[in-house]
């Protein structure tokens, strides 16, 4: 992991797991392509639209794992959120998160709960739906969290 990326991850004050829904990304391959090719782009990327229940980004950077079909497939750091009702590609959204483009990474292979628990044993689940807050778990095992990233990016 290069130093710039490590600093971005260290800046995070909060940690979450965000879902990537099957009605938006039909397959894991589609979700991975979005993370590799669209989200990091400075023009048309960087924005992650949400339909409801935004995570609070009150002046803090938030590290997020991105979950597809119950497994973690990538990560990134949210630098802020904008609450603004909009229509995009035929769907209605309440706002969007803006990511640091250089922070967005796709894991070599999807991480199951069992794999994550080898590093962060207090993670009881990766969440089924919606957003999951994992501040305490990552804080308790921060060095293992960094090792998990180093070994899987």
Short mmCIF file of C-alpha atoms in Angstrom, two decimals:
data_model
loop_
_atom_site.label_atom_id
_atom_site.label_comp_id
_atom_site.label_asym_id
_atom_site.label_seq_id
_atom_site.Cartn_x
_atom_site.Cartn_y
_atom_site.Cartn_z
CA UNK A 1 0.00 0.00 0.00
CA UNK A 2 1.53 3.33 -0.96
CA UNK A 3 1.95 6.09 1.61
CA UNK A 4 -0.73 8.38 0.09
CA UNK A 5 -3.31 5.60 0.29
CA UNK A 6 -2.26 4.69 3.82
CA UNK A 7 -2.70 8.34 4.91
CA UNK A 8 -6.17 8.43 3.36
CA UNK A 9 -7.18 5.34 5.33
CA UNK A 10 -5.62 6.70 8.53
CA UNK A 11 -7.63 9.95 8.18
CA UNK A 12 -10.90 8.10 8.61
CA UNK A 13 -12.66 8.76 11.90
CA UNK A 14 -15.44 6.28 11.34
CA UNK A 15 -15.92 2.87 9.67
CA UNK A 16 -18.95 1.44 7.87
CA UNK A 17 -20.06 -1.36 5.58
CA UNK A 18 -22.17 -0.12 2.65
CA UNK A 19 -24.30 -2.39 0.47
CA UNK A 20 -24.13 -2.63 -3.30
CA UNK A 21 -27.63 -3.72 -4.30
CA UNK A 22 -28.42 -6.41 -6.85
CA UNK A 23 -31.12 -4.24 -8.42
CA UNK A 24 -28.35 -1.75 -9.36
CA UNK A 25 -25.49 -4.22 -10.01
CA UNK A 26 -26.80 -7.43 -11.53
CA UNK A 27 -23.63 -9.41 -10.86
CA UNK A 28 -20.51 -9.15 -8.70
CA UNK A 29 -18.57 -8.62 -11.93
CA UNK A 30 -20.73 -5.53 -12.64
CA UNK A 31 -20.14 -4.20 -9.12
CA UNK A 32 -16.38 -4.76 -9.39
CA UNK A 33 -16.29 -3.01 -12.77
CA UNK A 34 -18.09 0.00 -11.26
CA UNK A 35 -15.56 0.18 -8.41
CA UNK A 36 -12.55 -0.16 -10.72
CA UNK A 37 -13.69 1.89 -13.68
CA UNK A 38 -16.42 4.38 -12.78
CA UNK A 39 -16.34 5.39 -9.12
CA UNK A 40 -12.66 6.52 -9.13
CA UNK A 41 -13.06 8.80 -12.18
CA UNK A 42 -12.82 12.48 -11.39
CA UNK A 43 -15.58 13.55 -13.77
CA UNK A 44 -18.42 11.03 -13.92
CA UNK A 45 -17.31 9.03 -10.90
CA UNK A 46 -16.64 9.81 -7.24
CA UNK A 47 -20.35 9.80 -6.42
CA UNK A 48 -22.22 7.00 -4.66
CA UNK A 49 -25.96 7.70 -4.78
CA UNK A 50 -28.15 6.64 -1.88
CA UNK A 51 -31.92 6.20 -1.75
CA UNK A 52 -32.47 6.77 1.97
CA UNK A 53 -30.84 6.57 5.41
CA UNK A 54 -27.61 8.39 4.63
CA UNK A 55 -24.64 7.88 6.91
CA UNK A 56 -23.68 11.06 8.72
CA UNK A 57 -20.46 12.59 7.38
CA UNK A 58 -20.37 15.60 9.70
CA UNK A 59 -16.88 16.93 9.00
CA UNK A 60 -15.30 13.51 9.15
CA UNK A 61 -13.89 11.10 6.62
CA UNK A 62 -15.48 7.68 6.71
CA UNK A 63 -13.78 4.46 5.64
CA UNK A 64 -16.25 2.11 3.99
CA UNK A 65 -16.14 -1.52 3.02
CA UNK A 66 -18.39 -2.17 0.02
CA UNK A 67 -20.53 -5.30 0.31
CA UNK A 68 -22.08 -7.26 -2.53
CA UNK A 69 -24.12 -10.40 -1.94
CA UNK A 70 -22.96 -10.73 1.67
CA UNK A 71 -19.23 -10.42 0.90
CA UNK A 72 -16.85 -7.45 0.93
CA UNK A 73 -15.52 -6.67 -2.55
CA UNK A 74 -13.83 -3.31 -2.09
CA UNK A 75 -13.29 -0.23 0.02
CA UNK A 76 -12.82 3.53 -0.08
CA UNK A 77 -12.98 6.73 1.96
CA UNK A 78 -16.02 9.02 1.84
CA UNK A 79 -15.04 12.68 2.10
CA UNK A 80 -18.56 14.04 2.39
CA UNK A 81 -22.21 13.69 1.52
CA UNK A 82 -24.69 15.89 -0.27
CA UNK A 83 -28.39 15.63 0.57
CA UNK A 84 -30.21 16.49 -2.63
CA UNK A 85 -33.20 14.76 -4.19
CA UNK A 86 -32.47 13.67 -7.77
CA UNK A 87 -33.41 11.26 -10.50
CA UNK A 88 -30.60 9.21 -12.01
CA UNK A 89 -30.91 6.46 -14.61
CA UNK A 90 -34.61 5.98 -13.86
CA UNK A 91 -34.28 5.81 -10.06
CA UNK A 92 -34.97 8.33 -7.33
CA UNK A 93 -32.18 9.19 -4.85
CA UNK A 94 -32.01 11.40 -1.77
CA UNK A 95 -28.35 12.34 -2.19
CA UNK A 96 -24.86 11.05 -2.70
CA UNK A 97 -21.52 10.40 -1.01
CA UNK A 98 -18.36 11.77 -2.53
CA UNK A 99 -15.27 9.54 -2.38
CA UNK A 100 -11.59 10.37 -2.51
CA UNK A 101 -10.89 8.80 -5.94
CA UNK A 102 -7.46 7.44 -4.93
CA UNK A 103 -8.93 5.63 -1.93
CA UNK A 104 -11.20 3.31 -3.92
CA UNK A 105 -9.83 -0.22 -4.15
CA UNK A 106 -11.23 -3.58 -5.22
CA UNK A 107 -10.17 -6.67 -3.27
CA UNK A 108 -8.32 -9.48 -5.08
CA UNK A 109 -11.18 -11.78 -4.12
CA UNK A 110 -14.38 -11.21 -2.17
CA UNK A 111 -14.00 -11.41 1.61
CA UNK A 112 -16.44 -13.54 3.57
CA UNK A 113 -17.34 -13.01 7.21
CA UNK A 114 -15.05 -15.90 8.17
CA UNK A 115 -12.06 -14.27 6.44
CA UNK A 116 -12.74 -10.88 8.04
CA UNK A 117 -13.12 -12.49 11.48
CA UNK A 118 -9.57 -13.87 11.24
CA UNK A 119 -8.39 -10.26 11.41
CA UNK A 120 -11.22 -8.60 13.34
CA UNK A 121 -12.80 -11.34 15.52
CA UNK A 122 -15.43 -9.02 17.02
CA UNK A 123 -17.18 -8.51 13.65
CA UNK A 124 -20.33 -10.57 14.16
CA UNK A 125 -21.70 -10.07 10.66
CA UNK A 126 -21.12 -8.13 7.46
CA UNK A 127 -24.73 -6.94 7.57
CA UNK A 128 -27.61 -8.23 5.53
CA UNK A 129 -29.14 -5.02 4.26
CA UNK A 130 -28.37 -1.37 4.72
CA UNK A 131 -25.35 0.19 6.35
CA UNK A 132 -23.47 -1.36 9.26
CA UNK A 133 -21.34 0.71 11.66
CA UNK A 134 -18.12 -1.03 12.75
CA UNK A 135 -16.18 1.72 14.59
CA UNK A 136 -15.59 -0.25 17.79
CA UNK A 137 -14.54 -3.44 16.03
CA UNK A 138 -11.99 -1.70 13.78
CA UNK A 139 -10.72 0.48 16.64
CA UNK A 140 -10.06 -2.55 18.80
CA UNK A 141 -8.17 -4.37 16.02
CA UNK A 142 -6.78 -1.47 13.99
CA UNK A 143 -3.41 -3.07 13.19
CA UNK A 144 -5.18 -6.24 12.02
CA UNK A 145 -7.55 -4.09 9.96
CA UNK A 146 -4.56 -2.54 8.14
CA UNK A 147 -3.08 -6.03 7.63
CA UNK A 148 -6.41 -7.18 6.14
CA UNK A 149 -6.23 -4.33 3.63
CA UNK A 150 -2.56 -4.87 2.81
CA UNK A 151 -3.10 -8.54 2.08
CA UNK A 152 -6.23 -8.10 -0.03
CA UNK A 153 -5.82 -4.98 -2.16
#
